[in-house]
PDB file of C-alpha atoms in Angstrom:
ATOM      1  CA  MET A   1    -186.786 116.322  36.209  1.00 92.00           C
ATOM      2  CA  LEU A   2    -188.506 115.543  39.505  1.00 97.00           C
ATOM      3  CA  PHE A   3    -189.506 119.079  40.450  1.00 98.00           C
ATOM      4  CA  LEU A   4    -188.797 122.746  39.780  1.00 98.00           C
ATOM      5  CA  PHE A   5    -189.282 125.507  42.349  1.00 98.00           C
ATOM      6  CA  GLN A   6    -189.050 129.054  41.008  1.00 97.00           C
ATOM      7  CA  ASP A   7    -188.168 132.068  43.124  1.00 97.00           C
ATOM      8  CA  PRO A   8    -189.022 135.697  42.215  1.00 96.00           C
ATOM      9  CA  LEU A   9    -186.445 137.770  40.355  1.00 96.00           C
ATOM     10  CA  GLY A  10    -184.868 140.738  42.129  1.00 95.00           C
ATOM     11  CA  ASP A  11    -185.784 139.874  45.736  1.00 96.00           C
ATOM     12  CA  ASP A  12    -182.225 139.528  47.056  1.00 97.00           C
ATOM     13  CA  GLN A  13    -182.476 142.401  49.538  1.00 95.00           C
ATOM     14  CA  GLY A  14    -183.783 140.653  52.648  1.00 96.00           C
ATOM     15  CA  LEU A  15    -185.873 143.213  54.500  1.00 94.00           C
ATOM     16  CA  ALA A  16    -184.172 146.234  52.933  1.00 95.00           C
ATOM     17  CA  TYR A  17    -180.715 144.914  53.830  1.00 97.00           C
ATOM     18  CA  LEU A  18    -177.743 147.118  52.975  1.00 96.00           C
ATOM     19  CA  TYR A  19    -174.957 145.314  51.156  1.00 97.00           C
ATOM     20  CA  PRO A  20    -171.387 145.653  52.460  1.00 97.00           C
ATOM     21  CA  ARG A  21    -169.620 148.814  51.347  1.00 96.00           C
ATOM     22  CA  ALA A  22    -166.405 147.091  50.260  1.00 97.00           C
ATOM     23  CA  ALA A  23    -165.579 147.707  46.600  1.00 96.00           C
ATOM     24  CA  LEU A  24    -165.624 143.950  45.990  1.00 94.00           C
ATOM     25  CA  PHE A  25    -169.415 143.883  46.433  1.00 95.00           C
ATOM     26  CA  GLN A  26    -170.215 147.310  45.057  1.00 93.00           C
ATOM     27  CA  GLU A  27    -168.425 146.610  41.773  1.00 95.00           C
ATOM     28  CA  ALA A  28    -170.141 143.243  41.349  1.00 95.00           C
ATOM     29  CA  GLY A  29    -173.494 144.914  40.758  1.00 91.00           C
ATOM     30  CA  GLU A  30    -176.888 143.396  41.520  1.00 91.00           C
ATOM     31  CA  GLY A  31    -178.189 139.850  41.278  1.00 95.00           C
ATOM     32  CA  PHE A  32    -175.216 137.726  42.323  1.00 97.00           C
ATOM     33  CA  ALA A  33    -177.125 136.519  45.406  1.00 98.00           C
ATOM     34  CA  ASP A  34    -180.543 136.344  43.733  1.00 98.00           C
ATOM     35  CA  LEU A  35    -181.945 132.793  43.782  1.00 98.00           C
ATOM     36  CA  LEU A  36    -184.071 132.067  40.720  1.00 98.00           C
ATOM     37  CA  ALA A  37    -184.792 128.339  40.920  1.00 98.00           C
ATOM     38  CA  LEU A  38    -184.168 125.018  42.636  1.00 98.00           C
ATOM     39  CA  ALA A  39    -184.648 121.856  40.591  1.00 98.00           C
ATOM     40  CA  GLY A  40    -184.381 118.171  41.422  1.00 98.00           C
ATOM     41  CA  GLU A  41    -183.434 115.313  39.105  1.00 98.00           C
ATOM     42  CA  GLU A  42    -182.874 111.594  39.457  1.00 98.00           C
ATOM     43  CA  ARG A  43    -179.603 110.273  38.059  1.00 97.00           C
ATOM     44  CA  GLU A  44    -178.508 106.690  38.609  1.00 96.00           C
ATOM     45  CA  GLY A  45    -180.892 106.382  41.539  1.00 96.00           C
ATOM     46  CA  ARG A  46    -179.586 109.470  43.359  1.00 97.00           C
ATOM     47  CA  LEU A  47    -181.133 112.874  43.965  1.00 98.00           C
ATOM     48  CA  ILE A  48    -179.347 115.654  42.093  1.00 98.00           C
ATOM     49  CA  LEU A  49    -180.157 119.240  43.092  1.00 98.00           C
ATOM     50  CA  LYS A  50    -179.634 122.188  40.742  1.00 98.00           C
ATOM     51  CA  VAL A  51    -179.555 125.841  41.815  1.00 98.00           C
ATOM     52  CA  ARG A  52    -179.917 128.804  39.464  1.00 98.00           C
ATOM     53  CA  LEU A  53    -178.677 132.265  40.438  1.00 98.00           C
ATOM     54  CA  SER A  54    -179.289 135.450  38.487  1.00 98.00           C
ATOM     55  CA  ARG A  55    -175.598 136.254  37.878  1.00 97.00           C
ATOM     56  CA  TYR A  56    -172.184 134.724  38.554  1.00 98.00           C
ATOM     57  CA  PRO A  57    -169.474 137.369  39.024  1.00 97.00           C
ATOM     58  CA  ASN A  58    -166.179 135.796  40.029  1.00 98.00           C
ATOM     59  CA  PRO A  59    -163.703 138.383  41.356  1.00 97.00           C
ATOM     60  CA  LEU A  60    -162.143 135.846  43.753  1.00 97.00           C
ATOM     61  CA  GLN A  61    -161.618 133.290  40.975  1.00 97.00           C
ATOM     62  CA  GLY A  62    -163.692 130.486  42.420  1.00 98.00           C
ATOM     63  CA  PRO A  63    -163.155 127.256  40.456  1.00 98.00           C
ATOM     64  CA  LEU A  64    -166.919 126.867  39.951  1.00 98.00           C
ATOM     65  CA  GLY A  65    -167.153 130.201  38.162  1.00 98.00           C
ATOM     66  CA  PHE A  66    -168.545 132.378  40.975  1.00 98.00           C
ATOM     67  CA  SER A  67    -167.244 133.590  44.303  1.00 98.00           C
ATOM     68  CA  LEU A  68    -169.494 136.138  46.036  1.00 98.00           C
ATOM     69  CA  ALA A  69    -172.546 134.036  46.913  1.00 98.00           C
ATOM     70  CA  THR A  70    -173.177 131.165  49.317  1.00 98.00           C
ATOM     71  CA  VAL A  71    -176.179 128.879  48.816  1.00 98.00           C
ATOM     72  CA  VAL A  72    -177.518 126.756  51.673  1.00 98.00           C
ATOM     73  CA  LEU A  73    -180.109 124.005  51.139  1.00 98.00           C
ATOM     74  CA  TRP A  74    -181.737 122.187  54.048  1.00 98.00           C
ATOM     75  CA  LEU A  75    -183.729 118.982  53.489  1.00 98.00           C
ATOM     76  CA  ASP A  76    -186.524 117.700  55.699  1.00 98.00           C
ATOM     77  CA  THR A  77    -186.241 113.972  55.029  1.00 97.00           C
ATOM     78  CA  GLU A  78    -188.239 112.563  57.957  1.00 96.00           C
ATOM     79  CA  GLU A  79    -190.309 113.562  60.968  1.00 94.00           C
ATOM     80  CA  GLY A  80    -188.732 115.760  63.613  1.00 94.00           C
ATOM     81  CA  GLY A  81    -185.306 117.169  62.817  1.00 97.00           C
ATOM     82  CA  GLU A  82    -183.440 120.331  63.737  1.00 98.00           C
ATOM     83  CA  GLU A  83    -185.744 123.347  63.591  1.00 98.00           C
ATOM     84  CA  HIS A  84    -183.048 126.022  63.926  1.00 98.00           C
ATOM     85  CA  LEU A  85    -181.699 126.930  60.481  1.00 98.00           C
ATOM     86  CA  LEU A  86    -179.698 130.113  61.051  1.00 97.00           C
ATOM     87  CA  PRO A  87    -179.645 132.951  63.571  1.00 97.00           C
ATOM     88  CA  GLY A  88    -183.092 134.510  63.298  1.00 97.00           C
ATOM     89  CA  LEU A  89    -184.509 131.780  61.061  1.00 98.00           C
ATOM     90  CA  SER A  90    -186.265 128.507  61.951  1.00 98.00           C
ATOM     91  CA  THR A  91    -188.564 125.887  60.449  1.00 98.00           C
ATOM     92  CA  PRO A  92    -192.225 125.312  61.386  1.00 98.00           C
ATOM     93  CA  PRO A  93    -192.634 122.997  64.405  1.00 97.00           C
ATOM     94  CA  GLY A  94    -192.005 119.350  63.572  1.00 96.00           C
ATOM     95  CA  GLN A  95    -190.561 120.121  60.126  1.00 97.00           C
ATOM     96  CA  GLY A  96    -186.881 120.419  60.956  1.00 98.00           C
ATOM     97  CA  PHE A  97    -184.014 119.397  58.705  1.00 98.00           C
ATOM     98  CA  GLU A  98    -181.901 116.248  58.795  1.00 98.00           C
ATOM     99  CA  VAL A  99    -179.258 117.186  56.223  1.00 98.00           C
ATOM    100  CA  ALA A 100    -177.951 120.421  54.692  1.00 98.00           C
ATOM    101  CA  TYR A 101    -175.782 121.312  51.704  1.00 98.00           C
ATOM    102  CA  VAL A 102    -173.585 124.422  51.612  1.00 98.00           C
ATOM    103  CA  LEU A 103    -172.552 125.473  48.092  1.00 98.00           C
ATOM    104  CA  THR A 104    -169.955 128.121  47.275  1.00 98.00           C
ATOM    105  CA  GLY A 105    -167.809 128.888  44.273  1.00 98.00           C
ATOM    106  CA  PHE A 106    -165.057 126.879  45.950  1.00 98.00           C
ATOM    107  CA  GLY A 107    -166.921 123.607  46.515  1.00 98.00           C
ATOM    108  CA  GLY A 108    -169.646 122.028  48.613  1.00 98.00           C
ATOM    109  CA  GLU A 109    -170.241 120.510  52.034  1.00 98.00           C
ATOM    110  CA  LYS A 110    -172.837 118.155  53.410  1.00 98.00           C
ATOM    111  CA  ARG A 111    -173.760 118.914  57.026  1.00 98.00           C
ATOM    112  CA  SER A 112    -175.811 117.258  59.747  1.00 97.00           C
ATOM    113  CA  PRO A 113    -177.592 119.053  62.609  1.00 96.00           C
ATOM    114  CA  PRO A 114    -174.863 118.008  65.116  1.00 93.00           C
ATOM    115  CA  GLY A 115    -172.367 119.882  62.954  1.00 90.00           C
ATOM    116  CA  GLU A 116    -170.677 117.012  61.142  1.00 95.00           C
ATOM    117  CA  ARG A 117    -169.244 117.977  57.759  1.00 97.00           C
ATOM    118  CA  GLU A 118    -168.130 116.090  54.682  1.00 97.00           C
ATOM    119  CA  PRO A 119    -167.331 117.234  51.141  1.00 97.00           C
ATOM    120  CA  VAL A 120    -169.833 116.655  48.354  1.00 98.00           C
ATOM    121  CA  ARG A 121    -169.426 116.813  44.590  1.00 97.00           C
ATOM    122  CA  VAL A 122    -170.520 120.163  43.153  1.00 98.00           C
ATOM    123  CA  TRP A 123    -170.171 121.292  39.547  1.00 98.00           C
ATOM    124  CA  ARG A 124    -171.604 123.681  36.956  1.00 98.00           C
ATOM    125  CA  GLU A 125    -173.936 122.828  34.109  1.00 98.00           C
ATOM    126  CA  GLY A 126    -174.303 126.054  32.173  1.00 97.00           C
ATOM    127  CA  GLU A 127    -176.159 128.495  34.420  1.00 97.00           C
ATOM    128  CA  TRP A 128    -176.900 125.861  37.074  1.00 98.00           C
ATOM    129  CA  VAL A 129    -174.878 124.959  40.158  1.00 98.00           C
ATOM    130  CA  VAL A 130    -175.320 121.210  40.669  1.00 98.00           C
ATOM    131  CA  VAL A 131    -174.809 118.988  43.732  1.00 98.00           C
ATOM    132  CA  ASP A 132    -175.013 115.210  44.068  1.00 98.00           C
ATOM    133  CA  THR A 133    -176.803 114.649  47.376  1.00 98.00           C
ATOM    134  CA  GLY A 134    -176.182 110.907  47.465  1.00 97.00           C
ATOM    135  CA  LEU A 135    -179.759 110.495  48.711  1.00 98.00           C
ATOM    136  CA  PRO A 136    -182.485 108.415  47.085  1.00 97.00           C
ATOM    137  CA  PRO A 137    -185.113 110.584  45.352  1.00 97.00           C
ATOM    138  CA  LYS A 138    -188.118 111.061  47.638  1.00 96.00           C
ATOM    139  CA  PRO A 139    -190.635 113.875  48.200  1.00 95.00           C
ATOM    140  CA  TYR A 140    -188.569 115.717  50.813  1.00 98.00           C
ATOM    141  CA  GLY A 141    -189.229 119.203  52.128  1.00 98.00           C
ATOM    142  CA  TYR A 142    -186.794 121.855  50.883  1.00 98.00           C
ATOM    143  CA  TYR A 143    -185.505 125.058  52.466  1.00 98.00           C
ATOM    144  CA  GLY A 144    -183.118 127.344  50.604  1.00 98.00           C
ATOM    145  CA  ALA A 145    -181.279 130.601  51.223  1.00 98.00           C
ATOM    146  CA  VAL A 146    -178.556 132.686  49.602  1.00 98.00           C
ATOM    147  CA  GLY A 147    -176.132 134.998  51.357  1.00 98.00           C
ATOM    148  CA  LEU A 148    -172.779 136.629  50.754  1.00 98.00           C
ATOM    149  CA  PHE A 149    -169.690 134.426  50.855  1.00 98.00           C
ATOM    150  CA  ASP A 150    -167.507 134.666  53.955  1.00 98.00           C
ATOM    151  CA  PRO A 151    -164.812 131.962  54.234  1.00 97.00           C
ATOM    152  CA  PHE A 152    -164.530 132.446  58.009  1.00 96.00           C
ATOM    153  CA  ALA A 153    -168.217 132.364  59.017  1.00 97.00           C
ATOM    154  CA  PRO A 154    -169.875 129.151  60.334  1.00 91.00           C
ATOM    155  CA  TRP A 155    -172.110 128.667  57.279  1.00 97.00           C
ATOM    156  CA  TYR A 156    -169.841 130.716  54.966  1.00 98.00           C
ATOM    157  CA  LEU A 157    -172.451 133.474  55.245  1.00 98.00           C
ATOM    158  CA  ARG A 158    -171.439 137.084  55.848  1.00 98.00           C
ATOM    159  CA  PRO A 159    -173.052 138.302  59.110  1.00 97.00           C
ATOM    160  CA  THR A 160    -175.433 141.210  59.691  1.00 97.00           C
ATOM    161  CA  SER A 161    -175.205 144.173  62.031  1.00 96.00           C
ATOM    162  CA  PRO A 162    -177.505 147.162  62.569  1.00 97.00           C
ATOM    163  CA  GLU A 163    -174.891 149.618  61.343  1.00 95.00           C
ATOM    164  CA  GLY A 164    -173.539 147.505  58.483  1.00 96.00           C
ATOM    165  CA  GLY A 165    -169.967 148.007  57.345  1.00 96.00           C
ATOM    166  CA  LEU A 166    -167.323 147.324  54.749  1.00 97.00           C
ATOM    167  CA  TRP A 167    -167.733 143.550  55.100  1.00 97.00           C
ATOM    168  CA  THR A 168    -171.029 143.267  56.985  1.00 97.00           C
ATOM    169  CA  LEU A 169    -174.641 143.319  55.844  1.00 97.00           C
ATOM    170  CA  GLY A 170    -176.699 146.132  57.303  1.00 97.00           C
ATOM    171  CA  ALA A 171    -179.891 144.813  58.913  1.00 97.00           C
ATOM    172  CA  LYS A 172    -181.743 145.094  62.209  1.00 95.00           C
ATOM    173  CA  ALA A 173    -180.421 143.115  65.146  1.00 94.00           C
ATOM    174  CA  GLY A 174    -181.213 139.402  65.007  1.00 94.00           C
ATOM    175  CA  SER A 175    -181.759 139.303  61.239  1.00 97.00           C
ATOM    176  CA  PRO A 176    -180.692 136.103  59.438  1.00 98.00           C
ATOM    177  CA  PRO A 177    -177.436 136.438  57.453  1.00 98.00           C
ATOM    178  CA  VAL A 178    -179.073 135.775  54.064  1.00 98.00           C
ATOM    179  CA  VAL A 179    -180.519 138.146  51.465  1.00 98.00           C
ATOM    180  CA  ASP A 180    -182.790 135.741  49.567  1.00 98.00           C
ATOM    181  CA  LEU A 181    -184.989 132.868  50.708  1.00 98.00           C
ATOM    182  CA  LEU A 182    -186.555 130.084  48.658  1.00 98.00           C
ATOM    183  CA  ALA A 183    -190.248 131.014  48.694  1.00 96.00           C
ATOM    184  CA  GLU A 184    -193.259 130.757  46.402  1.00 88.00           C
ATOM    185  CA  ASP A 185    -193.552 134.530  46.091  1.00 93.00           C
ATOM    186  CA  SER A 186    -192.230 137.782  47.530  1.00 93.00           C
ATOM    187  CA  ARG A 187    -194.977 137.951  50.153  1.00 95.00           C
ATOM    188  CA  GLU A 188    -193.943 134.575  51.567  1.00 96.00           C
ATOM    189  CA  GLN A 189    -190.341 135.740  51.730  1.00 97.00           C
ATOM    190  CA  VAL A 190    -191.273 138.932  53.574  1.00 96.00           C
ATOM    191  CA  ARG A 191    -193.411 136.919  55.986  1.00 97.00           C
ATOM    192  CA  ALA A 192    -190.486 134.584  56.675  1.00 98.00           C
ATOM    193  CA  TYR A 193    -188.184 137.490  57.486  1.00 97.00           C
ATOM    194  CA  GLU A 194    -190.822 139.127  59.696  1.00 97.00           C
ATOM    195  CA  THR A 195    -191.769 135.987  61.640  1.00 97.00           C
ATOM    196  CA  GLY A 196    -188.433 134.176  61.548  1.00 98.00           C
ATOM    197  CA  ILE A 197    -190.215 131.033  60.261  1.00 98.00           C
ATOM    198  CA  LEU A 198    -189.407 129.709  56.774  1.00 98.00           C
ATOM    199  CA  LYS A 199    -191.904 127.257  55.289  1.00 97.00           C
ATOM    200  CA  PRO A 200    -190.557 124.295  53.296  1.00 98.00           C
ATOM    201  CA  LEU A 201    -191.412 123.739  49.662  1.00 98.00           C
ATOM    202  CA  ARG A 202    -192.534 120.207  48.850  1.00 97.00           C
ATOM    203  CA  PRO A 203    -192.871 118.623  45.391  1.00 94.00           C
ATOM    204  CA  LYS A 204    -196.475 117.935  44.443  1.00 85.00           C
ATOM    205  CA  GLY A 205    -195.445 114.877  42.438  1.00 64.00           C
ATOM    206  CA  PHE A 206    -192.434 113.234  40.860  1.00 54.00           C
ATOM    207  CA  ALA A 207    -191.901 112.760  37.153  1.00 47.00           C
ATOM    208  CA  LEU A 208    -192.217 109.133  36.100  1.00 38.00           C
ATOM    209  CA  ASN A 209    -188.951 107.233  35.818  1.00 43.00           C
ATOM    210  CA  ARG A 210    -188.356 104.429  33.295  1.00 42.00           C
ATOM    211  CA  GLU A 211    -189.575 101.708  35.658  1.00 43.00           C
ATOM    212  CA  SER A 212    -192.742 103.650  36.406  1.00 38.00           C
ATOM    213  CA  LEU A 213    -193.347 104.316  32.733  1.00 38.00           C
ATOM    214  CA  LEU A 214    -192.897 100.614  31.942  1.00 41.00           C
ATOM    215  CA  ALA A 215    -195.319  99.609  34.667  1.00 38.00           C
ATOM    216  CA  PHE A 216    -197.782 102.242  33.446  1.00 34.00           C
ATOM    217  CA  ALA A 217    -197.484 100.974  29.862  1.00 39.00           C
ATOM    218  CA  LEU A 218    -197.900  97.317  30.862  1.00 37.00           C
ATOM    219  CA  GLY A 219    -200.929  98.235  32.916  1.00 38.00           C
ATOM    220  CA  GLY A 220    -202.436 100.019  29.912  1.00 37.00           C
ATOM    221  CA  VAL A 221    -201.798  97.020  27.660  1.00 36.00           C
ATOM    222  CA  SER A 222    -203.407  94.693  30.214  1.00 36.00           C
ATOM    223  CA  LEU A 223    -206.519  96.880  30.388  1.00 30.00           C
ATOM    224  CA  LEU A 224    -206.705  97.027  26.598  1.00 33.00           C
ATOM    225  CA  LEU A 225    -206.395  93.226  26.269  1.00 35.00           C
ATOM    226  CA  ALA A 226    -209.047  92.708  28.923  1.00 34.00           C
ATOM    227  CA  PHE A 227    -211.396  95.044  27.080  1.00 30.00           C
ATOM    228  CA  LEU A 228    -210.784  93.310  23.719  1.00 36.00           C
ATOM    229  CA  LEU A 229    -211.260  89.848  25.210  1.00 35.00           C
ATOM    230  CA  ARG A 230    -214.593  90.916  26.701  1.00 39.00           C
ATOM    231  CA  ARG A 231    -215.636  92.177  23.269  1.00 38.00           C
TER     232      ARG A 231
END
């Protein structure tokens, strides 16, 4: 595992958002849009991202075993990038994203800031939703958000409106159409909703791969031999 970001349990309410009143969402109960963790792994030289949600109800029979939540991951892979994430939500200046991944119970898409789309491989591993990014593992910056699945919305995220509705999230005008944000703690999430700026999470260090471990071991042997020869 390269990194593991954990997100607080039970914070999938935005800023006191009201969930749609349709029976589909009311009967699903709580937690289906609650992001718990984002992990990164290296497999065959590619970055694999794993998302953990609190629950996976599947009333719409999504082939991946869930159907009410949409997960969006944005990666800051280099300087610059697109700073606008969603309506009402942006990145800090100079820390925009270069690639995004949209994950639903019906598959995944890779997107670029100009709006280009292509399918990506998404699957389940137990309680994790997994996507093969196709990117080399590097210490990127990560943004994440979870909303309610809408097959007709631009990011497959159900929109907000001040009055709410059967199929609409109730939130003040201009609120982002997501109920949970990837953040270090609940205070950071609240601050992101209040300011409209979401800070990226960045790995503090990668786990050693086999090549790194071999180099580390050879270096240790060399130091030991040098010490013994001096003795």
